[in-house]
XYZ file of C-alpha atoms in Angstrom:
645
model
C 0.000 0.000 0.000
C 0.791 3.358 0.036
C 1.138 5.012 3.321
C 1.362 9.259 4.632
C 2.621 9.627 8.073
C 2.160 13.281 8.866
C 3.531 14.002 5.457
C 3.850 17.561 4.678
C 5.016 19.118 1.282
C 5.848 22.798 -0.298
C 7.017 24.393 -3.897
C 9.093 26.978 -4.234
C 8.818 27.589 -0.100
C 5.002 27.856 -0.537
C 3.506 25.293 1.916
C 0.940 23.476 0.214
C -0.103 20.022 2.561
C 0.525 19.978 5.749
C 0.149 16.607 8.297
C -1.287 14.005 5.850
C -2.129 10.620 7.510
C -3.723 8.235 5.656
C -3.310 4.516 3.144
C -3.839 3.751 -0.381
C -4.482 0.274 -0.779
C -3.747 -1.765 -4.027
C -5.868 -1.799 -6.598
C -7.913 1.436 -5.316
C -8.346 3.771 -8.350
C -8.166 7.213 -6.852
C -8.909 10.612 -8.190
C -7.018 13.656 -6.869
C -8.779 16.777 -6.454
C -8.139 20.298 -5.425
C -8.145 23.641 -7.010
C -5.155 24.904 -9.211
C -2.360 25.246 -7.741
C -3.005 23.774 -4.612
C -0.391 20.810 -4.700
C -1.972 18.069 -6.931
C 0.722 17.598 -9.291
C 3.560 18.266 -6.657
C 1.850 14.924 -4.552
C 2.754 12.802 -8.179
C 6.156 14.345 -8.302
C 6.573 13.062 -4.643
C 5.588 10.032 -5.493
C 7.703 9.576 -8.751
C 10.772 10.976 -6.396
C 11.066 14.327 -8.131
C 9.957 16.123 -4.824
C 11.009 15.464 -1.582
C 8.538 15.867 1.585
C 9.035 19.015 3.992
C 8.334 16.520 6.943
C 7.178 13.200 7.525
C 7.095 10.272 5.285
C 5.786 8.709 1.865
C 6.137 5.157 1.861
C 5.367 3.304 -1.321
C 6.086 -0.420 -1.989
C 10.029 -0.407 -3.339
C 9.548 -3.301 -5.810
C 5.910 -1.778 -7.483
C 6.959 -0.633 -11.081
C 5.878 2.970 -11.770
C 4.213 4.383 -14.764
C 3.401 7.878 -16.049
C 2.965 10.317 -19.149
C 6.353 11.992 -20.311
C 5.516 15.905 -20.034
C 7.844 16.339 -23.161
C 8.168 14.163 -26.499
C 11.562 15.222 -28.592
C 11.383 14.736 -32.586
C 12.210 11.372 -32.718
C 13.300 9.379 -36.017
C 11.639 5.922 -34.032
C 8.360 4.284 -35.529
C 4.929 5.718 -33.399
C 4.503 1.761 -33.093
C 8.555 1.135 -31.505
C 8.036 4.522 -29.464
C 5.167 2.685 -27.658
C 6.482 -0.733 -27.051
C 9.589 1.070 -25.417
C 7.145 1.791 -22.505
C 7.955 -1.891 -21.880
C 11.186 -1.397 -20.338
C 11.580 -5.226 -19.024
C 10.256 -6.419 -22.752
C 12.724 -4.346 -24.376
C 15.629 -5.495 -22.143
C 14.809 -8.972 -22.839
C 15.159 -8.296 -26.911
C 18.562 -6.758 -26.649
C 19.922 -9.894 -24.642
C 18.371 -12.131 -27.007
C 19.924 -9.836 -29.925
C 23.391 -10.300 -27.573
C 22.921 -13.966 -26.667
C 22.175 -15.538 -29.752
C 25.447 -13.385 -31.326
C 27.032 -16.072 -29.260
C 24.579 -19.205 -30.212
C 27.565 -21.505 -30.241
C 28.252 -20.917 -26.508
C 26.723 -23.782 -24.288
C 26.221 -21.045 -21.557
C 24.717 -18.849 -24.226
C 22.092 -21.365 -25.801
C 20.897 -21.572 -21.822
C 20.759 -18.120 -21.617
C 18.452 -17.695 -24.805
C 16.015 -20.294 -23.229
C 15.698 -18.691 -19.889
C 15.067 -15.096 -22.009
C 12.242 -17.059 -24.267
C 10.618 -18.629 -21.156
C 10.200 -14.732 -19.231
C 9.212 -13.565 -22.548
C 5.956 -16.146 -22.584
C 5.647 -15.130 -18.972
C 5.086 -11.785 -19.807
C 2.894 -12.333 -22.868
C 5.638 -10.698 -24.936
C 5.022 -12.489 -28.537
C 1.904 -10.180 -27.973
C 3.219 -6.755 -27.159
C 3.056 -5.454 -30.672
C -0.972 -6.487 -30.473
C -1.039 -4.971 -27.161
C 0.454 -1.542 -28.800
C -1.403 -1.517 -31.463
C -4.739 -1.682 -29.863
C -3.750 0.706 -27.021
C -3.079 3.215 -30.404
C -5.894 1.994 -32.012
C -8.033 2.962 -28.828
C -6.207 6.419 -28.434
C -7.494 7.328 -32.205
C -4.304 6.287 -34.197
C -4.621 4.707 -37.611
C -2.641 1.624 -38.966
C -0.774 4.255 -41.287
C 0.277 5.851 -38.214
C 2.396 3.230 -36.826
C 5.269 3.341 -38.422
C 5.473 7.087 -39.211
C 8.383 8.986 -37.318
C 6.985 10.597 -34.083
C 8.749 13.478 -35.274
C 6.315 14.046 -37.771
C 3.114 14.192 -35.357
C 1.809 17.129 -33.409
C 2.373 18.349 -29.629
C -1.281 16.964 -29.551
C -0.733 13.633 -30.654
C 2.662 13.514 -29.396
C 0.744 13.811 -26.002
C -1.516 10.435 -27.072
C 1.937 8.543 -27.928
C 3.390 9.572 -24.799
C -0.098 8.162 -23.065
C 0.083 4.919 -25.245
C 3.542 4.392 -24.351
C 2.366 4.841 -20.461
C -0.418 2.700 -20.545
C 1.900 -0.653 -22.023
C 4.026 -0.747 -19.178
C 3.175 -3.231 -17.218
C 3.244 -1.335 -13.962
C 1.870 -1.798 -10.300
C 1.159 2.060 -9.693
C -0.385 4.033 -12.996
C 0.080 8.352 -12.329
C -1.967 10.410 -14.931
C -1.910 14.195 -14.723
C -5.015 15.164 -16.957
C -4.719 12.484 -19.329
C -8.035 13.517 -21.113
C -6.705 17.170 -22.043
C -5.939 16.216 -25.851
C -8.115 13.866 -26.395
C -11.898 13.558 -28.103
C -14.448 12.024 -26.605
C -13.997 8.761 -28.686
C -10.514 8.173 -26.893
C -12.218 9.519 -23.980
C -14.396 6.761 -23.686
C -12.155 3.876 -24.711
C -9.555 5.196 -21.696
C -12.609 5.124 -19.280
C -12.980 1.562 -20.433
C -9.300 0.305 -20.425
C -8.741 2.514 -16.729
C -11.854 0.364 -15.066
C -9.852 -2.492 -16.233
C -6.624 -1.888 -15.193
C -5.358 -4.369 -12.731
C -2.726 -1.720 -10.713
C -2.962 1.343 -8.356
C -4.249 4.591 -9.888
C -3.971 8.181 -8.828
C -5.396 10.367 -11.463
C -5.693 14.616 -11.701
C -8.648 14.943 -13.677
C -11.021 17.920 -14.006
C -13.709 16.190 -16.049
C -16.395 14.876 -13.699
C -17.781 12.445 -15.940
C -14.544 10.612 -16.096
C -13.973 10.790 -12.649
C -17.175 9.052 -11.686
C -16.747 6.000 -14.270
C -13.043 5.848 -13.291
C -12.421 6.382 -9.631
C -13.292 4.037 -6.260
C -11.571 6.804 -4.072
C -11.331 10.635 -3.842
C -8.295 11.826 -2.186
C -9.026 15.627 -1.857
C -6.586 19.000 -1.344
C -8.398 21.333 0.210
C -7.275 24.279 2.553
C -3.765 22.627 2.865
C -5.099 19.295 3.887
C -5.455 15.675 2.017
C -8.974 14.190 2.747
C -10.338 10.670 1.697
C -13.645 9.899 0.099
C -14.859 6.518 -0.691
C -16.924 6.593 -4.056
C -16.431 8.315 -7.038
C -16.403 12.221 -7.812
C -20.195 12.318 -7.375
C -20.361 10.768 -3.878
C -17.308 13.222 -2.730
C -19.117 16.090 -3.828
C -22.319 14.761 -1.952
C -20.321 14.351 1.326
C -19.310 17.984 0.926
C -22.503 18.995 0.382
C -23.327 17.453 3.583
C -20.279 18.948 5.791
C -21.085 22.555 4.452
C -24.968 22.548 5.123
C -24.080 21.986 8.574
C -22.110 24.629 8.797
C -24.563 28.028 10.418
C -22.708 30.189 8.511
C -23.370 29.080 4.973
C -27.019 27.811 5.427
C -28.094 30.826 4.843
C -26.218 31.202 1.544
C -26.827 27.356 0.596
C -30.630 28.231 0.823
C -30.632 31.375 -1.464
C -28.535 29.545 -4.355
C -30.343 26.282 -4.053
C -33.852 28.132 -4.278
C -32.068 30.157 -7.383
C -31.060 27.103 -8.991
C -34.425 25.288 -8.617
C -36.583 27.895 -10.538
C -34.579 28.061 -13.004
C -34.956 24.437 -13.092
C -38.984 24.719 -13.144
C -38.524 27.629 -15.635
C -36.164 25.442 -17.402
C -39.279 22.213 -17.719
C -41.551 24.184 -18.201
C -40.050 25.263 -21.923
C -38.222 21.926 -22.385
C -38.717 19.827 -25.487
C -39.894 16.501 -25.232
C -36.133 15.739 -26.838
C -34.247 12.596 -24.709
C -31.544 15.403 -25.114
C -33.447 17.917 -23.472
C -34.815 15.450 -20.844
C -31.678 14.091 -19.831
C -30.621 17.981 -19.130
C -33.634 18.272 -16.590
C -32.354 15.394 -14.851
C -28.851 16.621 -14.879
C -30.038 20.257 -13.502
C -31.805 18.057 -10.193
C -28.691 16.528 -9.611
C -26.537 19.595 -9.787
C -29.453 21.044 -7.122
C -29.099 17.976 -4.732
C -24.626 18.944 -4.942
C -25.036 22.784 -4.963
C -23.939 23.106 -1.384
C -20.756 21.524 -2.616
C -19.867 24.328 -4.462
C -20.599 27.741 -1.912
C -17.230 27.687 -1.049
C -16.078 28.300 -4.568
C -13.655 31.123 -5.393
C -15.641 32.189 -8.656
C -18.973 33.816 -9.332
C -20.210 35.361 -12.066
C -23.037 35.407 -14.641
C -23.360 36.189 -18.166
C -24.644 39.826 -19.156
C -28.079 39.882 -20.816
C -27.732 40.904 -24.588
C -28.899 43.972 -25.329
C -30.901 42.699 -28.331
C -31.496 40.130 -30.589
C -31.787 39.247 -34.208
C -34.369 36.126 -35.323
C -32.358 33.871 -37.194
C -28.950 35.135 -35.431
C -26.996 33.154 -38.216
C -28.081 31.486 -41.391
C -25.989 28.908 -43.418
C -27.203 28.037 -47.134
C -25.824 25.930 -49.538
C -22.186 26.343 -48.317
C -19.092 24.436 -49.255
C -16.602 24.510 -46.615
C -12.548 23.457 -46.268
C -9.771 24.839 -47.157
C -9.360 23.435 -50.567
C -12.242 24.028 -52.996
C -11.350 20.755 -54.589
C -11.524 18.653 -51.684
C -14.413 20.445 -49.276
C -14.837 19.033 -45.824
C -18.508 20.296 -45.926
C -21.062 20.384 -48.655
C -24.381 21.988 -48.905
C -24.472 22.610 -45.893
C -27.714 24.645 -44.125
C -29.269 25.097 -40.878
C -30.002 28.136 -38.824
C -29.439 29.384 -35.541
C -31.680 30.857 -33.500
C -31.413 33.010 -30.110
C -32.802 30.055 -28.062
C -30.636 27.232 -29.992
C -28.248 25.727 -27.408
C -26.663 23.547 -29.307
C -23.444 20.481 -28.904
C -21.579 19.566 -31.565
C -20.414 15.449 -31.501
C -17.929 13.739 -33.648
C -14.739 11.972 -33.888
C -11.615 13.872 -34.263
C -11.139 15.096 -37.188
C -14.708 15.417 -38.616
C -14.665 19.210 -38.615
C -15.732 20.785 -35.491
C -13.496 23.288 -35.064
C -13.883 24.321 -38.834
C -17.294 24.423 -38.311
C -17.005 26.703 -35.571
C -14.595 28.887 -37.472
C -16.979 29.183 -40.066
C -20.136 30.390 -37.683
C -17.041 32.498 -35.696
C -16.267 34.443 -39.475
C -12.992 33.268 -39.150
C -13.548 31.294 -42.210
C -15.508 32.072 -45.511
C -16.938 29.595 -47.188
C -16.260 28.392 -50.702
C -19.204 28.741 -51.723
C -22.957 29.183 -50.458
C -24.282 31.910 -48.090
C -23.322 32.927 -44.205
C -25.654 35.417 -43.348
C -25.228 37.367 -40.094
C -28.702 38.774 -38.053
C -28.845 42.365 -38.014
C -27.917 42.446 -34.167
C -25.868 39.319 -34.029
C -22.886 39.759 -31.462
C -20.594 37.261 -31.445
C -18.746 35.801 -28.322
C -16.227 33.208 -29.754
C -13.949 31.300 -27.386
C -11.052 28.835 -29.269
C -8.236 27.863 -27.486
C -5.706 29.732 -29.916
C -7.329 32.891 -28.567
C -5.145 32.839 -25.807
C -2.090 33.558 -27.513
C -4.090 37.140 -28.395
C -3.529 37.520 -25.024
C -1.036 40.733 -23.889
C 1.986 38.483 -22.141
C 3.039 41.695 -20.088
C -0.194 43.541 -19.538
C -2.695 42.028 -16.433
C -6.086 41.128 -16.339
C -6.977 44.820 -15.175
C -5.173 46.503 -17.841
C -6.746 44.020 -20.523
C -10.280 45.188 -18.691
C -9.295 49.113 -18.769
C -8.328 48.514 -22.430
C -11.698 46.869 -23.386
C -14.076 49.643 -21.216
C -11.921 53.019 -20.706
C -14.280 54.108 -19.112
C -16.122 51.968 -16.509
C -14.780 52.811 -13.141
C -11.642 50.774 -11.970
C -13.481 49.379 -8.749
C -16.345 47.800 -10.737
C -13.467 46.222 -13.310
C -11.712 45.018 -10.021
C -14.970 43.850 -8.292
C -15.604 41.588 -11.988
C -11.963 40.466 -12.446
C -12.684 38.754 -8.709
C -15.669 36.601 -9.645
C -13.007 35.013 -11.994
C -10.727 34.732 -9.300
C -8.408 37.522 -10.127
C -8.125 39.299 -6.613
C -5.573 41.462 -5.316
C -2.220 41.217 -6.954
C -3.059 38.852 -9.265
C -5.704 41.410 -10.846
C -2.140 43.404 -11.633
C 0.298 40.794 -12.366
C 1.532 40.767 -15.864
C -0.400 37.340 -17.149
C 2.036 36.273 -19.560
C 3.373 34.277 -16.368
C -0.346 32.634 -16.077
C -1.035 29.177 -15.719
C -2.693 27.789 -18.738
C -5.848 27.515 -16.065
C -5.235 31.112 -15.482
C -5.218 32.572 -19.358
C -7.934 30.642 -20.475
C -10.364 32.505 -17.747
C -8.994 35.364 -18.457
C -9.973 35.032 -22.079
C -13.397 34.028 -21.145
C -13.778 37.020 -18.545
C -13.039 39.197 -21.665
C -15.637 37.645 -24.086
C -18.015 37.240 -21.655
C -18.222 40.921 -20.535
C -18.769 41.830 -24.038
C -22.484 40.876 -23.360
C -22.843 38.387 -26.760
C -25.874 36.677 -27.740
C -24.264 33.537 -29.890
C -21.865 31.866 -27.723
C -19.102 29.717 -29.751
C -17.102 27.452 -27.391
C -15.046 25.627 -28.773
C -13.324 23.573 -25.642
C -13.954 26.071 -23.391
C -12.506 23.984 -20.143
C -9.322 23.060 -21.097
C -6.781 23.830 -18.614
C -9.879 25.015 -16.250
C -10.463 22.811 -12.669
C -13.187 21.659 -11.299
C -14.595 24.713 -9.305
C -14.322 26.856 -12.282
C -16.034 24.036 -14.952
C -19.047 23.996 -11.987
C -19.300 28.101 -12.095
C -19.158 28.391 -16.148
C -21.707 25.620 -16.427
C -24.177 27.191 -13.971
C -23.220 30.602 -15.451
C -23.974 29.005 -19.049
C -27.589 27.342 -18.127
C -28.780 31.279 -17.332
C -27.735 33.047 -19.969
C -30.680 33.923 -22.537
C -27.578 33.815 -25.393
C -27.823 31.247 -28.208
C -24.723 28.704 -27.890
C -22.852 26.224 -30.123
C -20.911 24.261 -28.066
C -17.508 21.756 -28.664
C -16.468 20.350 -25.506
C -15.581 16.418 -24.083
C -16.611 17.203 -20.979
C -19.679 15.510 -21.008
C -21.231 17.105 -17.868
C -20.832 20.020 -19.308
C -23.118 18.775 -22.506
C -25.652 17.408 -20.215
C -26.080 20.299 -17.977
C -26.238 22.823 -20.981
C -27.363 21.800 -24.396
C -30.905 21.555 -25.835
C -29.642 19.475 -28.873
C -26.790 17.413 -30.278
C -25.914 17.864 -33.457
C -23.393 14.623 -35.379
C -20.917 16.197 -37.191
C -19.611 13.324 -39.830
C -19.212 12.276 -43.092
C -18.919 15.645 -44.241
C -22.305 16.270 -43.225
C -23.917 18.318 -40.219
C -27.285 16.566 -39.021
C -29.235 16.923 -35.940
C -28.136 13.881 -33.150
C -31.751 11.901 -32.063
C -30.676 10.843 -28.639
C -27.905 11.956 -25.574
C -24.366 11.068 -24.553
C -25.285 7.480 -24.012
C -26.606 7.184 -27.255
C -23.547 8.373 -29.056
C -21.414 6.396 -26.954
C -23.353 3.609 -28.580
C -22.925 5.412 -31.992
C -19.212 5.081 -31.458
C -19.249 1.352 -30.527
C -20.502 0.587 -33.526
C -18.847 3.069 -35.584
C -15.625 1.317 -34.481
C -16.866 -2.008 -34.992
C -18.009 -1.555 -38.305
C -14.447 -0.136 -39.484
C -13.018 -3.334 -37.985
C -15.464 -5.168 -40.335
C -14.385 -3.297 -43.361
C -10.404 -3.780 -42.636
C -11.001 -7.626 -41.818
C -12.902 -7.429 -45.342
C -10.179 -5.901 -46.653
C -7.459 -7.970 -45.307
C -6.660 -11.147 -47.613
C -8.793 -14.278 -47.003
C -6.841 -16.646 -43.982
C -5.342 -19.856 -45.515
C -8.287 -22.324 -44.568
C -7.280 -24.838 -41.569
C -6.888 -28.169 -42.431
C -6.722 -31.403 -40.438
C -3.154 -32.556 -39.918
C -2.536 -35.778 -41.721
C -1.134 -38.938 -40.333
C 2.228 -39.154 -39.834
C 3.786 -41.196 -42.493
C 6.889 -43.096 -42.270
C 9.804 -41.450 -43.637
C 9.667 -41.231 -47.363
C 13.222 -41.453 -49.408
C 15.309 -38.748 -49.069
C 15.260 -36.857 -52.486
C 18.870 -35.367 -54.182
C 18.599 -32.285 -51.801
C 17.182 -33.368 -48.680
C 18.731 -30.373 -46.880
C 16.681 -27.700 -48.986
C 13.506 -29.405 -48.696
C 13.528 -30.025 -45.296
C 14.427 -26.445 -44.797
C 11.980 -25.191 -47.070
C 9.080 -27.344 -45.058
C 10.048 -25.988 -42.160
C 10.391 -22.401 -43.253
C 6.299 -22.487 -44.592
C 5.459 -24.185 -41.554
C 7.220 -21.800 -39.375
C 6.153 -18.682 -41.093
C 1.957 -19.728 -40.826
C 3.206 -20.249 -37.143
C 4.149 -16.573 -36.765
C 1.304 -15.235 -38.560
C -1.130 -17.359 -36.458
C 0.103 -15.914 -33.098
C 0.078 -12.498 -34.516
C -3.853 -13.387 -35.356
C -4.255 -15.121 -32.071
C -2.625 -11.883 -30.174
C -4.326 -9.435 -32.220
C -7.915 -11.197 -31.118
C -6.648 -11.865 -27.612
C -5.908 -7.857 -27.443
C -9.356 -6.921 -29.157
C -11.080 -9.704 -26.312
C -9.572 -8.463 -23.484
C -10.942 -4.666 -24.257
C -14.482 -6.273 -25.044
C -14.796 -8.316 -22.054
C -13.883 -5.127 -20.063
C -16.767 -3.439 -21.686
C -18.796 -5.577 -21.067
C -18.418 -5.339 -17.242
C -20.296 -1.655 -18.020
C -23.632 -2.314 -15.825
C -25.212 0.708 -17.845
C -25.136 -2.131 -20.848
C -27.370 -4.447 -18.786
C -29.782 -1.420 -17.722
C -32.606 -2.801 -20.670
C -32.098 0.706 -23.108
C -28.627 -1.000 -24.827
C -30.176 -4.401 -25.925
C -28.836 -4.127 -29.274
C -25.263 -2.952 -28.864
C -25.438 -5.560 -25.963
C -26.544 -8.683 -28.115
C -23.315 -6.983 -30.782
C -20.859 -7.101 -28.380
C -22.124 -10.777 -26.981
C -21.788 -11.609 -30.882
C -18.568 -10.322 -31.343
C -17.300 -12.047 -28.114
C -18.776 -15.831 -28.987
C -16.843 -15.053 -33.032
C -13.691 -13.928 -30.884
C -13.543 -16.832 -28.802
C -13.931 -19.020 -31.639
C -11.225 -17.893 -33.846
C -8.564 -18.157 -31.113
C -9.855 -21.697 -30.780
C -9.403 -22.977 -34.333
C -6.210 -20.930 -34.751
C -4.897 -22.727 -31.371
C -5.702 -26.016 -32.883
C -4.199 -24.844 -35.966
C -1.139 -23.731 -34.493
C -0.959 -27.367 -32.511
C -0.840 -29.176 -35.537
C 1.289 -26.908 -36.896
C 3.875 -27.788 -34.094
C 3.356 -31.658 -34.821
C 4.358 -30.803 -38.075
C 7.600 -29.446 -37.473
C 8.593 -31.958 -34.558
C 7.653 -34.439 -37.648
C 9.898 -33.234 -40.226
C 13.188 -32.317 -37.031
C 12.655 -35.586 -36.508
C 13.575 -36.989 -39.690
């Protein structure tokens, strides 16, 4: 287990936990919470031994193996596919003394050596590490074209998925992820949920997407006010607790009462209007439960609301007949036309890659169509929010000056007295924020859109970088505004609590989503499984297995027995490799289906058909590994045969 004895811990001299007590246990998957800043990823460092404790100890078992996500990726020359396999350090160690042992095959001591290294490498299910790595890639969104493309040539972003793969194959006791879901769509989302629930090991996880916390975690382990407190349950059940412990305390009740009563009209207000939608429905439910936590949340450093917009046009935005890309020969969108309306609150789902964001830029003005019509609403005022917006930000001018700059001439007290709902107070409200967090800039940038009072809200993944607390106050912030909204985000709670509709963006095409979250979750099940369909289609036919025959006696040697004995045994042993490959490959693609289907949400009577796929799939898994391990038996007999003439 993991043990804190009065363990106490600071950065740069700032004191952040002070007289932590308490034990992991194996196997717990825990999820470490805690605003920014307040010593989340300084507790991984300690534990990785980059940090040492002020006072008091951190005890971890000394022969668990240790596993976590690279912060940097150099330009490599390696294959994506050799990159990730390297995350098997003991596998890899056992390849270069099989490389150096057999370089010696005539030594007697050698020859025992390349045995021993063979026998570990079965124990460790080696022969199927390049299955294993190519389904955790497969799972993180990476093609088979990817694999053995130079990680040089990817992206910070995807760099950050290799460096994630390459995490996830070691075969470790104790798994650390700091915000593992921050470059990933909610495709990869999903599948990590999956293969996390699975994982065998200790986890500690930083996450600030709720959603993924409460599939994921059995334990919260809490920083709060310079102390480390345990919950048992998920995300959910720790904010319920809280809820609990801050009722009871006289001097919010008061406070609790006056939100909660807010909250709930706008709730009734809210049904009242509500579609008949399962979108729309499963937002009702999702605005109860955020009334039953709201007492988790008074203590929160932000508050603020949206501005009403001082008018409105009716359609806001109009798209006809557009083409869309960036190459009018080869158009991501075609014909495309909807319109948006003031009360459209809208999410857009799809895989990465279909188009969102060029969507967005396209309803932002950033980019004109090819062809077709955007039409703007006489009053249409635009608040866009995209993550490269923050590098508009002026690195040596603070959030006030930004604020002065954008109203010269609202007094300086009421900028102040807004700048602290976003948790800018007091020197930070005057500190140059080119030396911000990425937390930090990114409400900064949404203080400054939102105070231009807009009435079409683009978000396009609006809580990157942003913790928990401040997710909470922009989705409760986002539910009251009267603006229209298109929405791009993978935090899911944030979908739920917020949007009217889901729109699908694929196929080059823009249609409107008929169902919620749990629906396209489904959507993506089968998506996947039919593209696994095509490529086995695809693939050439498998050489048909055939009984092996009797063996036969000996027949006469012919003029060149060597070469035909070695060319018999070459065939034999080359369908040998390619059957373990198969029988990995389908072992890899099993293991991830039988996790999945551990889900009790498939079991809950609304998933009967993606159930009875998967239960399909499983039965045709199981048995091709069993006719390819006959196969590959009487393959074996085969070869002893013919070394034994």
């Amino acid at each position: 287990m993991i043990l804190l004895r009065d363990l106490g811990f600071s950065r740069n001299g700032d004191p952040l936990v002070t007289g932590a007590s308490l034990q992991l246990h194996p196997g717990w998957k825990v999820g470490l919470t805690g605003a920014n800043g307040c010593g989340k990823s300084s507790f991984l460092a300690l534990l990785r031994g980059e940090l040492h404790a002020d006072r008091g100890d951190l005890e971890r078992p000394p022969g668990w193996v240790l596993a976590h996500v690279a912060q940097d990726t150099p330009a490599l020359p390696d294959a994506a596919l050799d990159f990730v396999l390297d995350g098997d350090t003991e596998l890899r160690q056992i390849e270069r003394d099989l490389v150096a042992a057999e370089a010696h095959h005539d030594d007697e001591h050698a020859g025992e050596q390349i045995g021993l290294l063979h026998g570990r490498l079965s124990e460790i299910d080696g022969y199927a590490a390049p299955a294993r790595a190519a389904a955790l890639m497969h799972g993180l969104g990476f093609s088979d074209a990817d694999f053995q493309r130079p990680v040089a040539e990817f992206s910070g972003g995807w760099r950050v998925r290799l460096n994630l793969a390459r995490a996830l194959m070691c075969r470790s006791d104790l798994l650390l992820l700091d915000e593992p879901t921050n470059h990933l769509d909610l495709d990869a989302i999903i599948w990590l949920e999956a293969w996390l629930k699975s994982y065998p090991g200790t986890l500690i996880l930083i996450s600030h997407d709720r959603d993924f916390l409460d599939v994921v975690t059995t334990h919260i382990l809490a920083i709060e006010a310079g102390k480390l407190q345990l919950f048992t349950g998920n995300y959910s059940a720790c904010e319920r607790a809280r809820a609990e412990r801050l009722a009871n305390d006289l001097a919010l009740a008061a406070k609790q009462k006056r939100e909660a009563a807010h909250l709930q009209s706008y709730i009734d207000r809210f049904r009242a209007k509500a579609s008949k939608a399962r979108q729309a429905q499963s937002r009702i439910k999702m605005l109860a439960r955020m009334g039953e936590i709201q007492a988790a949340h008074i203590d929160t450093p932000f508050s603020f609301r949206f501005p009403e917009p001082t008018g409105f046009s009716d359609p806001l935005l109009l798209i006809d007949d557009a083409k869309v890309g960036y190459d009018a020969t080869a158009p991501i969108f075609d014909k495309l036309r909807f319109t948006l309306r003031p009360d459209s609150r809208i999410g857009l789902l799809g895989r990465n890659g279909a188009g969102k964001s060029t969507l967005m830029k396209l309803l932002a003005g950033e980019l004109a169509p090819l062809a077709g019509v955007r039409e703007e609403g006489r009053n249409l005022k635009l608040g866009y929010f995209a993550q490269h917006q923050l590098e508009q930000l002026r690195p040596a001018e603070s959030p006030l000056w930004h604020m002065i700059k954008l109203e010269p001439r609202t007094r300086e007290q009421d900028l102040r007295n807004y700048l602290g709902g976003f948790d800018f107070r007091g020197d930070m409200a005057e500190a140059p924020c080119g030396r911000f967090s990425g937390g930090e800039k990114t409400r900064l940038a949404l203080a400054l859109m939102i105070r231009t009072a807009p009435n079409l809200l683009l978000l396009d993944e609006p809580t990157n970088h942003l913790d928990l607390e401040m997710r909470e106050a922009l989705t409760i912030a986002l539910q009251e505004t009267e603006a229209g909204m298109v929405l791009v985000s993978h935090d899911r709670h944030l979908l739920r609590a917020t949007c009217d509709e889901l729109w699908l963006v694929a196929d080059g095409k823009v249609v409107p989503f008929d169902g919620d979250l749990d629906d396209y979750a489904d959507w993506l099940a089968k998506a996947r499984s039919a593209e696994k369909t095509t490529e086995r289609d695809k693939a050439p036919a498998p050489r048909p297995a055939v009984a092996a025959e009797p063996r036969k006696s000996a027949p006469a040697r012919s003029a060149c027995p060597d070469a035909r004995f070695a060319g018999g045994q070459r065939r034999l042993k080359q369908e040998t490799d390619k059957l373990e490959q198969q029988i990995a490959a389908w072992q890899a693609e099993l293991t991830l289906l039988e996790a999945r289907l551990t889900d009790p949400a498939l079991y809950a009577g609304t998933q009967a058909s993606l159930l009875a796929e998967l239960g399909q799939r499983q039965s045709l898994l199981t048995q091709n590994i069993d006719a390819a391990e006959s196969r590959w038996l009487e393959l074996h007999e085969q070869l002893e045969a013919l070394e034994e003439e």
